[in-house]
Amino acid sequence: MNKPISAKGERQAIGGFLPQFGEFAWLAYRQLLHNSLEWVRVADPEAQQLDDILYATPTTVFAYQVKWTISGAAISLNDFSQLLPSLVSSWQGLRTKYQSEPKQVLAHLLTNKCLTTKDRIAHKKAVVGSTAAFFAEAWQPLQTRQPVPAKWQPIITRLVRASKVSRAEFEEFAAHFTFEPAYQAKDFSVVRAGHNQLDGDLNDFRSYLLESVGHPDRPVQLNRSHLISALGWQARFETTFTHELFVDKARYQPIRGTIAQLEAKLAAHSGGYLF
């Protein structure tokens, strides 16, 4: 009588994977356009629970866990506390792995679930507030290394104990972690792909990431040059007009002051022209 409906399970699975890989494609695509994407890693076992979206720029590794639902459910502090231990552990593992490069590791939890306002968080039988109030009044200050109100301190202590780390380690994690409830994923569609280049690009990128996960060779790391080649985008990232200026090295004398000024200007801009 309680046999699960197969179609419902398939819808839930697809309803989770499509937003996950869609957002993966969108986030990595933005970095690719800004010439700052170094690599993406798909289904990386070393990332543990932060393997849903994993990509890097020259300075930072971005690691995500994605929790998507088609049921419209809300998320509570209890739900969040159950996820925390694996998130903290995964972040610590990635930070150790990439500290020699060196790259900072920023962890993220994305969910389309809203924070519930209907629960009652209590300490010693006294109601402190709801989950929504906790994140506004306690978690956000913790993330920005600001003082947490006294009434929420016992709740933070519970989360620290559940995570099995010290208070200092927990605060360090919080400062490098972003929780985004009620998250709105990038809207793109295969239906519009023939009329909109962005939609077409993102669909191609998402499809390639999905294919990589299912490929028999099971590649984990896909570097920038590999992605550009695999997607057939070489022409977009090649210099259209290459200016080769002849320099007589026997006579050239650098004007150090001018070079310093130019380098400072170039460092301050990620694209465009300098006059």
Short mmCIF file of N, CA, C and O in Angstrom, two decimals, residues 20-147:
data_model
loop_
_atom_site.label_atom_id
_atom_site.label_comp_id
_atom_site.label_asym_id
_atom_site.label_seq_id
_atom_site.Cartn_x
_atom_site.Cartn_y
_atom_site.Cartn_z
N GLN A 20 21.17 21.87 -10.22
CA GLN A 20 22.55 21.78 -9.75
C GLN A 20 23.53 22.00 -10.89
O GLN A 20 24.44 22.84 -10.79
N PHE A 21 23.38 21.27 -11.97
CA PHE A 21 24.32 21.40 -13.08
C PHE A 21 24.07 22.67 -13.89
O PHE A 21 24.99 23.19 -14.52
N GLY A 22 22.83 23.17 -13.87
CA GLY A 22 22.58 24.45 -14.50
C GLY A 22 23.32 25.57 -13.80
O GLY A 22 23.93 26.43 -14.45
N GLU A 23 23.27 25.56 -12.48
CA GLU A 23 23.98 26.60 -11.73
C GLU A 23 25.49 26.42 -11.83
O GLU A 23 26.25 27.40 -11.87
N PHE A 24 25.95 25.16 -11.87
CA PHE A 24 27.36 24.87 -12.08
C PHE A 24 27.82 25.51 -13.40
O PHE A 24 28.84 26.22 -13.46
N ALA A 25 27.04 25.28 -14.46
CA ALA A 25 27.38 25.83 -15.76
C ALA A 25 27.41 27.36 -15.72
O ALA A 25 28.32 28.00 -16.26
N TRP A 26 26.42 27.96 -15.08
CA TRP A 26 26.32 29.42 -15.04
C TRP A 26 27.49 30.04 -14.27
O TRP A 26 28.12 31.00 -14.74
N LEU A 27 27.80 29.52 -13.11
CA LEU A 27 28.87 30.08 -12.29
C LEU A 27 30.23 29.93 -12.98
O LEU A 27 31.04 30.87 -13.00
N ALA A 28 30.50 28.75 -13.54
CA ALA A 28 31.78 28.54 -14.23
C ALA A 28 31.86 29.36 -15.51
O ALA A 28 32.92 29.89 -15.87
N TYR A 29 30.74 29.48 -16.21
CA TYR A 29 30.69 30.25 -17.46
C TYR A 29 31.03 31.71 -17.22
O TYR A 29 31.79 32.33 -18.00
N ARG A 30 30.52 32.28 -16.15
CA ARG A 30 30.83 33.68 -15.83
C ARG A 30 32.33 33.87 -15.63
O ARG A 30 32.91 34.86 -16.10
N GLN A 31 32.95 32.94 -14.90
CA GLN A 31 34.39 33.04 -14.66
C GLN A 31 35.17 32.86 -15.97
O GLN A 31 36.20 33.50 -16.19
N LEU A 32 34.66 31.98 -16.82
CA LEU A 32 35.31 31.75 -18.12
C LEU A 32 35.29 33.02 -18.96
O LEU A 32 36.30 33.40 -19.57
N LEU A 33 34.16 33.72 -18.98
CA LEU A 33 34.05 34.95 -19.75
C LEU A 33 34.97 36.05 -19.20
O LEU A 33 35.45 36.89 -19.95
N HIS A 34 35.20 36.02 -17.89
CA HIS A 34 36.08 37.02 -17.27
C HIS A 34 37.54 36.58 -17.27
O HIS A 34 38.39 37.21 -16.63
N ASN A 35 37.81 35.46 -17.97
CA ASN A 35 39.17 34.96 -18.12
C ASN A 35 39.81 34.60 -16.78
O ASN A 35 41.03 34.71 -16.60
N SER A 36 38.99 34.18 -15.81
CA SER A 36 39.53 33.86 -14.49
C SER A 36 39.29 32.41 -14.08
O SER A 36 39.70 32.02 -12.99
N LEU A 37 38.67 31.61 -14.94
CA LEU A 37 38.42 30.21 -14.61
C LEU A 37 39.68 29.39 -14.86
O LEU A 37 40.23 29.41 -15.96
N GLU A 38 40.13 28.65 -13.84
CA GLU A 38 41.27 27.75 -14.02
C GLU A 38 40.81 26.33 -14.33
O GLU A 38 41.33 25.69 -15.23
N TRP A 39 39.84 25.84 -13.56
CA TRP A 39 39.34 24.47 -13.76
C TRP A 39 38.00 24.28 -13.08
O TRP A 39 37.60 25.09 -12.25
N VAL A 40 37.32 23.23 -13.49
CA VAL A 40 36.16 22.72 -12.77
C VAL A 40 36.46 21.27 -12.42
O VAL A 40 37.23 20.60 -13.12
N ARG A 41 35.85 20.80 -11.33
CA ARG A 41 35.98 19.39 -10.96
C ARG A 41 34.58 18.81 -10.80
O ARG A 41 33.75 19.40 -10.10
N VAL A 42 34.33 17.71 -11.46
CA VAL A 42 33.00 17.10 -11.44
C VAL A 42 33.05 15.78 -10.67
O VAL A 42 33.97 14.98 -10.85
N ALA A 43 32.06 15.59 -9.80
CA ALA A 43 31.96 14.37 -8.99
C ALA A 43 33.30 14.06 -8.32
O ALA A 43 33.82 12.94 -8.40
N ASP A 44 33.85 15.06 -7.65
CA ASP A 44 35.16 14.93 -7.01
C ASP A 44 35.02 14.25 -5.65
O ASP A 44 34.45 14.82 -4.72
N PRO A 45 35.53 13.02 -5.49
CA PRO A 45 35.38 12.33 -4.20
C PRO A 45 36.11 13.03 -3.05
O PRO A 45 35.71 12.91 -1.90
N GLU A 46 37.16 13.79 -3.38
CA GLU A 46 37.92 14.46 -2.33
C GLU A 46 37.17 15.65 -1.76
O GLU A 46 37.49 16.14 -0.67
N ALA A 47 36.18 16.15 -2.48
CA ALA A 47 35.41 17.29 -1.99
C ALA A 47 34.31 16.88 -1.02
O ALA A 47 33.67 17.73 -0.41
N GLN A 48 34.07 15.59 -0.90
CA GLN A 48 33.05 15.06 0.00
C GLN A 48 31.69 15.71 -0.29
O GLN A 48 31.19 15.60 -1.40
N GLN A 49 31.10 16.38 0.68
CA GLN A 49 29.76 16.93 0.50
C GLN A 49 29.73 18.25 -0.28
O GLN A 49 28.66 18.75 -0.61
N LEU A 50 30.89 18.79 -0.58
CA LEU A 50 30.95 20.05 -1.33
C LEU A 50 31.33 19.81 -2.79
O LEU A 50 32.01 20.62 -3.41
N ASP A 51 30.87 18.69 -3.34
CA ASP A 51 31.26 18.33 -4.70
C ASP A 51 30.19 18.63 -5.74
O ASP A 51 30.38 18.35 -6.92
N ASP A 52 29.06 19.22 -5.34
CA ASP A 52 27.99 19.48 -6.30
C ASP A 52 28.44 20.50 -7.34
O ASP A 52 28.12 20.37 -8.53
N ILE A 53 29.13 21.53 -6.90
CA ILE A 53 29.72 22.53 -7.79
C ILE A 53 31.11 22.83 -7.25
O ILE A 53 31.26 23.17 -6.08
N LEU A 54 32.11 22.68 -8.08
CA LEU A 54 33.49 22.91 -7.62
C LEU A 54 34.30 23.49 -8.76
O LEU A 54 34.47 22.85 -9.80
N TYR A 55 34.79 24.72 -8.58
CA TYR A 55 35.61 25.35 -9.61
C TYR A 55 36.59 26.30 -8.95
O TYR A 55 36.44 26.66 -7.76
N ALA A 56 37.60 26.71 -9.71
CA ALA A 56 38.66 27.54 -9.13
C ALA A 56 39.05 28.68 -10.04
O ALA A 56 39.01 28.58 -11.27
N THR A 57 39.43 29.79 -9.41
CA THR A 57 40.06 30.93 -10.06
C THR A 57 41.52 30.93 -9.57
O THR A 57 41.91 30.08 -8.77
N PRO A 58 42.35 31.85 -10.03
CA PRO A 58 43.74 31.86 -9.57
C PRO A 58 43.89 32.00 -8.05
O PRO A 58 44.92 31.58 -7.50
N THR A 59 42.91 32.56 -7.37
CA THR A 59 43.06 32.80 -5.93
C THR A 59 42.11 32.00 -5.04
O THR A 59 42.35 31.89 -3.85
N THR A 60 41.04 31.43 -5.62
CA THR A 60 39.97 30.90 -4.79
C THR A 60 39.39 29.62 -5.36
O THR A 60 39.25 29.47 -6.58
N VAL A 61 39.06 28.69 -4.45
CA VAL A 61 38.29 27.50 -4.80
C VAL A 61 36.86 27.71 -4.28
O VAL A 61 36.67 28.01 -3.10
N PHE A 62 35.89 27.57 -5.16
CA PHE A 62 34.49 27.71 -4.80
C PHE A 62 33.86 26.32 -4.75
O PHE A 62 33.88 25.60 -5.76
N ALA A 63 33.32 25.96 -3.59
CA ALA A 63 32.78 24.61 -3.40
C ALA A 63 31.35 24.71 -2.88
O ALA A 63 31.08 25.44 -1.93
N TYR A 64 30.44 23.95 -3.51
CA TYR A 64 29.02 24.08 -3.22
C TYR A 64 28.38 22.73 -2.89
O TYR A 64 28.71 21.71 -3.50
N GLN A 65 27.42 22.78 -1.95
CA GLN A 65 26.43 21.72 -1.82
C GLN A 65 25.10 22.33 -2.22
O GLN A 65 24.77 23.45 -1.80
N VAL A 66 24.34 21.61 -3.04
CA VAL A 66 23.06 22.10 -3.55
C VAL A 66 21.94 21.21 -3.04
O VAL A 66 22.00 19.99 -3.19
N LYS A 67 20.93 21.81 -2.42
CA LYS A 67 19.76 21.09 -1.93
C LYS A 67 18.53 21.66 -2.62
O LYS A 67 18.12 22.77 -2.30
N TRP A 68 18.01 20.91 -3.58
CA TRP A 68 16.89 21.41 -4.36
C TRP A 68 15.66 20.54 -4.15
O TRP A 68 15.78 19.35 -3.93
N THR A 69 14.50 21.14 -4.19
CA THR A 69 13.27 20.40 -4.00
C THR A 69 12.21 20.91 -4.96
O THR A 69 12.23 22.08 -5.35
N ILE A 70 11.31 20.01 -5.35
CA ILE A 70 10.17 20.44 -6.18
C ILE A 70 8.90 20.49 -5.35
O ILE A 70 7.82 20.73 -5.87
N SER A 71 9.05 20.26 -4.04
CA SER A 71 7.87 20.21 -3.17
C SER A 71 7.58 21.53 -2.48
O SER A 71 6.55 21.68 -1.83
N GLY A 72 8.50 22.49 -2.56
CA GLY A 72 8.27 23.79 -1.93
C GLY A 72 8.42 23.78 -0.42
O GLY A 72 7.89 24.65 0.26
N ALA A 73 9.14 22.80 0.13
CA ALA A 73 9.31 22.71 1.58
C ALA A 73 10.21 23.82 2.10
O ALA A 73 11.01 24.41 1.37
N ALA A 74 10.08 24.10 3.40
CA ALA A 74 10.93 25.08 4.07
C ALA A 74 12.08 24.37 4.77
O ALA A 74 12.03 23.15 5.00
N ILE A 75 13.11 25.11 5.10
CA ILE A 75 14.25 24.54 5.81
C ILE A 75 14.30 25.11 7.22
O ILE A 75 14.06 26.31 7.44
N SER A 76 14.59 24.26 8.17
CA SER A 76 14.61 24.65 9.58
C SER A 76 16.04 24.62 10.11
O SER A 76 16.95 24.10 9.46
N LEU A 77 16.22 25.16 11.29
CA LEU A 77 17.54 25.12 11.93
C LEU A 77 17.96 23.68 12.19
O LEU A 77 19.14 23.35 12.09
N ASN A 78 17.01 22.83 12.49
CA ASN A 78 17.33 21.42 12.70
C ASN A 78 17.88 20.79 11.42
O ASN A 78 18.86 20.04 11.45
N ASP A 79 17.26 21.11 10.27
CA ASP A 79 17.77 20.62 8.99
C ASP A 79 19.20 21.12 8.75
O ASP A 79 20.08 20.36 8.34
N PHE A 80 19.40 22.40 9.01
CA PHE A 80 20.71 23.01 8.80
C PHE A 80 21.77 22.38 9.70
O PHE A 80 22.88 22.09 9.26
N SER A 81 21.41 22.13 10.95
CA SER A 81 22.38 21.55 11.91
C SER A 81 22.79 20.13 11.51
O SER A 81 23.90 19.70 11.81
N GLN A 82 21.90 19.41 10.83
CA GLN A 82 22.24 18.07 10.37
C GLN A 82 23.20 18.09 9.20
O GLN A 82 23.99 17.16 9.00
N LEU A 83 23.17 19.15 8.42
CA LEU A 83 24.08 19.29 7.29
C LEU A 83 25.45 19.81 7.71
O LEU A 83 26.46 19.54 7.04
N LEU A 84 25.51 20.56 8.80
CA LEU A 84 26.73 21.27 9.18
C LEU A 84 27.97 20.38 9.36
O LEU A 84 29.04 20.72 8.85
N PRO A 85 27.90 19.26 10.08
CA PRO A 85 29.13 18.48 10.30
C PRO A 85 29.84 18.10 9.01
O PRO A 85 31.07 18.23 8.91
N SER A 86 29.10 17.64 8.02
CA SER A 86 29.73 17.24 6.76
C SER A 86 30.24 18.45 5.99
O SER A 86 31.27 18.39 5.30
N LEU A 87 29.54 19.58 6.10
CA LEU A 87 30.00 20.80 5.42
C LEU A 87 31.31 21.29 6.02
O LEU A 87 32.24 21.65 5.30
N VAL A 88 31.38 21.31 7.34
CA VAL A 88 32.60 21.76 8.02
C VAL A 88 33.76 20.83 7.69
O VAL A 88 34.86 21.28 7.34
N SER A 89 33.53 19.52 7.77
CA SER A 89 34.58 18.55 7.48
C SER A 89 35.06 18.66 6.04
O SER A 89 36.27 18.60 5.77
N SER A 90 34.13 18.82 5.10
CA SER A 90 34.50 18.93 3.69
C SER A 90 35.31 20.19 3.43
O SER A 90 36.30 20.17 2.69
N TRP A 91 34.89 21.29 4.05
CA TRP A 91 35.62 22.55 3.87
C TRP A 91 37.04 22.43 4.43
O TRP A 91 38.00 22.89 3.79
N GLN A 92 37.19 21.83 5.59
CA GLN A 92 38.51 21.66 6.18
C GLN A 92 39.41 20.82 5.28
O GLN A 92 40.60 21.12 5.11
N GLY A 93 38.84 19.75 4.69
CA GLY A 93 39.63 18.91 3.80
C GLY A 93 40.09 19.64 2.56
O GLY A 93 41.25 19.52 2.15
N LEU A 94 39.21 20.44 1.97
CA LEU A 94 39.58 21.22 0.78
C LEU A 94 40.60 22.30 1.12
O LEU A 94 41.53 22.57 0.34
N ARG A 95 40.43 22.92 2.27
CA ARG A 95 41.37 23.97 2.66
C ARG A 95 42.78 23.39 2.82
O ARG A 95 43.77 24.00 2.39
N THR A 96 42.88 22.21 3.42
CA THR A 96 44.18 21.55 3.56
C THR A 96 44.76 21.21 2.20
O THR A 96 45.96 21.39 1.96
N LYS A 97 43.91 20.74 1.30
CA LYS A 97 44.38 20.31 -0.02
C LYS A 97 44.95 21.48 -0.82
O LYS A 97 45.96 21.32 -1.51
N TYR A 98 44.33 22.65 -0.73
CA TYR A 98 44.71 23.76 -1.59
C TYR A 98 45.52 24.85 -0.90
O TYR A 98 45.81 25.88 -1.52
N GLN A 99 45.91 24.64 0.34
CA GLN A 99 46.63 25.70 1.06
C GLN A 99 48.04 25.91 0.52
O GLN A 99 48.61 26.99 0.68
N SER A 100 48.61 24.93 -0.15
CA SER A 100 49.97 25.08 -0.66
C SER A 100 50.02 25.89 -1.96
O SER A 100 51.10 26.31 -2.37
N GLU A 101 48.89 26.16 -2.61
CA GLU A 101 48.95 26.81 -3.93
C GLU A 101 49.29 28.30 -3.93
O GLU A 101 50.00 28.73 -4.86
N PRO A 102 48.84 29.15 -3.05
CA PRO A 102 47.79 28.95 -2.05
C PRO A 102 46.45 29.49 -2.59
O PRO A 102 46.42 30.50 -3.29
N LYS A 103 45.37 28.83 -2.24
CA LYS A 103 44.03 29.30 -2.60
C LYS A 103 43.14 29.22 -1.37
O LYS A 103 43.20 28.24 -0.62
N GLN A 104 42.35 30.26 -1.16
CA GLN A 104 41.35 30.16 -0.11
C GLN A 104 40.17 29.34 -0.63
O GLN A 104 39.93 29.28 -1.83
N VAL A 105 39.47 28.70 0.29
CA VAL A 105 38.33 27.86 -0.08
C VAL A 105 37.07 28.49 0.50
O VAL A 105 36.98 28.72 1.71
N LEU A 106 36.11 28.78 -0.37
CA LEU A 106 34.83 29.35 0.04
C LEU A 106 33.75 28.29 -0.17
O LEU A 106 33.55 27.80 -1.28
N ALA A 107 33.07 27.93 0.92
CA ALA A 107 32.02 26.92 0.87
C ALA A 107 30.66 27.59 0.74
O ALA A 107 30.45 28.69 1.25
N HIS A 108 29.73 26.91 0.07
CA HIS A 108 28.39 27.44 -0.15
C HIS A 108 27.36 26.33 0.03
O HIS A 108 27.61 25.18 -0.33
N LEU A 109 26.22 26.71 0.55
CA LEU A 109 25.06 25.84 0.57
C LEU A 109 23.93 26.57 -0.15
O LEU A 109 23.48 27.63 0.29
N LEU A 110 23.50 26.02 -1.28
CA LEU A 110 22.42 26.62 -2.05
C LEU A 110 21.16 25.76 -1.90
O LEU A 110 21.22 24.54 -2.00
N THR A 111 20.04 26.40 -1.67
CA THR A 111 18.78 25.69 -1.64
C THR A 111 17.66 26.63 -2.07
O THR A 111 17.71 27.83 -1.80
N ASN A 112 16.69 26.05 -2.75
CA ASN A 112 15.52 26.85 -3.11
C ASN A 112 14.48 26.86 -2.00
O ASN A 112 13.45 27.50 -2.12
N LYS A 113 14.77 26.16 -0.91
CA LYS A 113 13.88 26.17 0.24
C LYS A 113 13.98 27.50 0.98
O LYS A 113 15.06 28.09 1.09
N CYS A 114 12.87 27.96 1.50
CA CYS A 114 12.85 29.18 2.30
C CYS A 114 13.12 28.85 3.76
O CYS A 114 12.89 27.72 4.21
N LEU A 115 13.60 29.83 4.51
CA LEU A 115 13.76 29.65 5.95
C LEU A 115 12.39 29.67 6.60
O LEU A 115 11.57 30.55 6.34
N THR A 116 12.15 28.70 7.45
CA THR A 116 10.85 28.65 8.11
C THR A 116 10.74 29.73 9.19
O THR A 116 11.70 30.03 9.89
N THR A 117 9.57 30.29 9.31
CA THR A 117 9.27 31.26 10.36
C THR A 117 8.29 30.68 11.38
O THR A 117 7.90 31.37 12.32
N LYS A 118 7.92 29.42 11.18
CA LYS A 118 6.86 28.82 12.00
C LYS A 118 7.38 27.98 13.17
O LYS A 118 6.59 27.57 14.02
N ASP A 119 8.68 27.70 13.19
CA ASP A 119 9.20 26.91 14.31
C ASP A 119 9.54 27.82 15.49
O ASP A 119 9.56 29.05 15.36
N ARG A 120 9.85 27.22 16.63
CA ARG A 120 10.19 27.97 17.83
C ARG A 120 11.45 27.37 18.43
O ARG A 120 11.42 26.27 18.98
N ILE A 121 12.56 28.09 18.28
CA ILE A 121 13.83 27.63 18.83
C ILE A 121 13.89 28.03 20.30
O ILE A 121 13.67 29.20 20.64
N ALA A 122 14.17 27.06 21.17
CA ALA A 122 14.12 27.32 22.61
C ALA A 122 15.43 26.95 23.28
O ALA A 122 16.19 26.10 22.81
N HIS A 123 15.69 27.63 24.39
CA HIS A 123 16.81 27.30 25.28
C HIS A 123 16.31 27.37 26.71
O HIS A 123 15.78 28.41 27.14
N LYS A 124 16.44 26.25 27.39
CA LYS A 124 15.93 26.14 28.77
C LYS A 124 14.46 26.55 28.84
O LYS A 124 14.04 27.36 29.68
N LYS A 125 13.69 26.02 27.91
CA LYS A 125 12.24 26.21 27.82
C LYS A 125 11.82 27.63 27.46
O LYS A 125 10.63 27.93 27.38
N ALA A 126 12.78 28.48 27.21
CA ALA A 126 12.45 29.85 26.79
C ALA A 126 12.61 29.95 25.27
O ALA A 126 13.65 29.58 24.72
N VAL A 127 11.59 30.44 24.58
CA VAL A 127 11.63 30.58 23.13
C VAL A 127 12.54 31.76 22.75
O VAL A 127 12.36 32.88 23.24
N VAL A 128 13.51 31.46 21.91
CA VAL A 128 14.46 32.49 21.48
C VAL A 128 14.02 33.14 20.17
O VAL A 128 14.19 34.34 19.98
N GLY A 129 13.46 32.34 19.28
CA GLY A 129 13.02 32.86 17.99
C GLY A 129 12.86 31.75 16.98
O GLY A 129 12.99 30.57 17.31
N SER A 130 12.62 32.11 15.74
CA SER A 130 12.43 31.15 14.66
C SER A 130 13.74 30.93 13.90
O SER A 130 14.74 31.62 14.14
N THR A 131 13.70 30.00 12.97
CA THR A 131 14.87 29.77 12.13
C THR A 131 15.23 31.02 11.33
O THR A 131 16.40 31.40 11.24
N ALA A 132 14.23 31.67 10.76
CA ALA A 132 14.48 32.89 10.00
C ALA A 132 15.13 33.96 10.88
O ALA A 132 16.06 34.67 10.45
N ALA A 133 14.67 34.07 12.11
CA ALA A 133 15.25 35.05 13.04
C ALA A 133 16.68 34.69 13.39
O ALA A 133 17.55 35.56 13.50
N PHE A 134 16.95 33.40 13.55
CA PHE A 134 18.31 32.96 13.88
C PHE A 134 19.30 33.38 12.81
O PHE A 134 20.38 33.91 13.11
N PHE A 135 18.95 33.16 11.56
CA PHE A 135 19.89 33.50 10.49
C PHE A 135 20.07 35.00 10.33
O PHE A 135 21.16 35.46 10.00
N ALA A 136 19.04 35.76 10.59
CA ALA A 136 19.15 37.21 10.48
C ALA A 136 19.91 37.81 11.66
O ALA A 136 20.74 38.72 11.48
N GLU A 137 19.65 37.30 12.86
CA GLU A 137 20.18 37.92 14.07
C GLU A 137 21.48 37.30 14.56
O GLU A 137 22.26 37.97 15.24
N ALA A 138 21.72 36.02 14.24
CA ALA A 138 22.88 35.33 14.78
C ALA A 138 23.87 34.88 13.71
O ALA A 138 25.07 35.15 13.82
N TRP A 139 23.37 34.20 12.68
CA TRP A 139 24.30 33.61 11.72
C TRP A 139 25.00 34.67 10.87
O TRP A 139 26.20 34.58 10.63
N GLN A 140 24.27 35.66 10.43
CA GLN A 140 24.90 36.71 9.61
C GLN A 140 25.98 37.47 10.37
O GLN A 140 27.06 37.71 9.82
N PRO A 141 25.76 37.86 11.63
CA PRO A 141 26.86 38.46 12.38
C PRO A 141 28.05 37.52 12.56
O PRO A 141 29.21 37.95 12.49
N LEU A 142 27.76 36.22 12.77
CA LEU A 142 28.84 35.25 12.91
C LEU A 142 29.67 35.18 11.65
O LEU A 142 30.91 35.13 11.71
N GLN A 143 29.03 35.21 10.49
CA GLN A 143 29.74 35.16 9.21
C GLN A 143 30.67 36.34 9.01
O GLN A 143 31.74 36.20 8.43
N THR A 144 30.25 37.49 9.48
CA THR A 144 31.04 38.71 9.28
C THR A 144 31.91 39.04 10.49
O THR A 144 32.42 40.16 10.60
N ARG A 145 32.05 38.05 11.39
CA ARG A 145 32.89 38.20 12.58
C ARG A 145 32.43 39.34 13.48
O ARG A 145 33.24 40.04 14.09
N GLN A 146 31.11 39.53 13.55
CA GLN A 146 30.52 40.51 14.44
C GLN A 146 29.97 39.81 15.68
O GLN A 146 29.72 38.61 15.66
N PRO A 147 29.76 40.54 16.79
CA PRO A 147 29.23 39.92 18.00
C PRO A 147 27.85 39.31 17.78
O PRO A 147 26.99 39.92 17.13
#
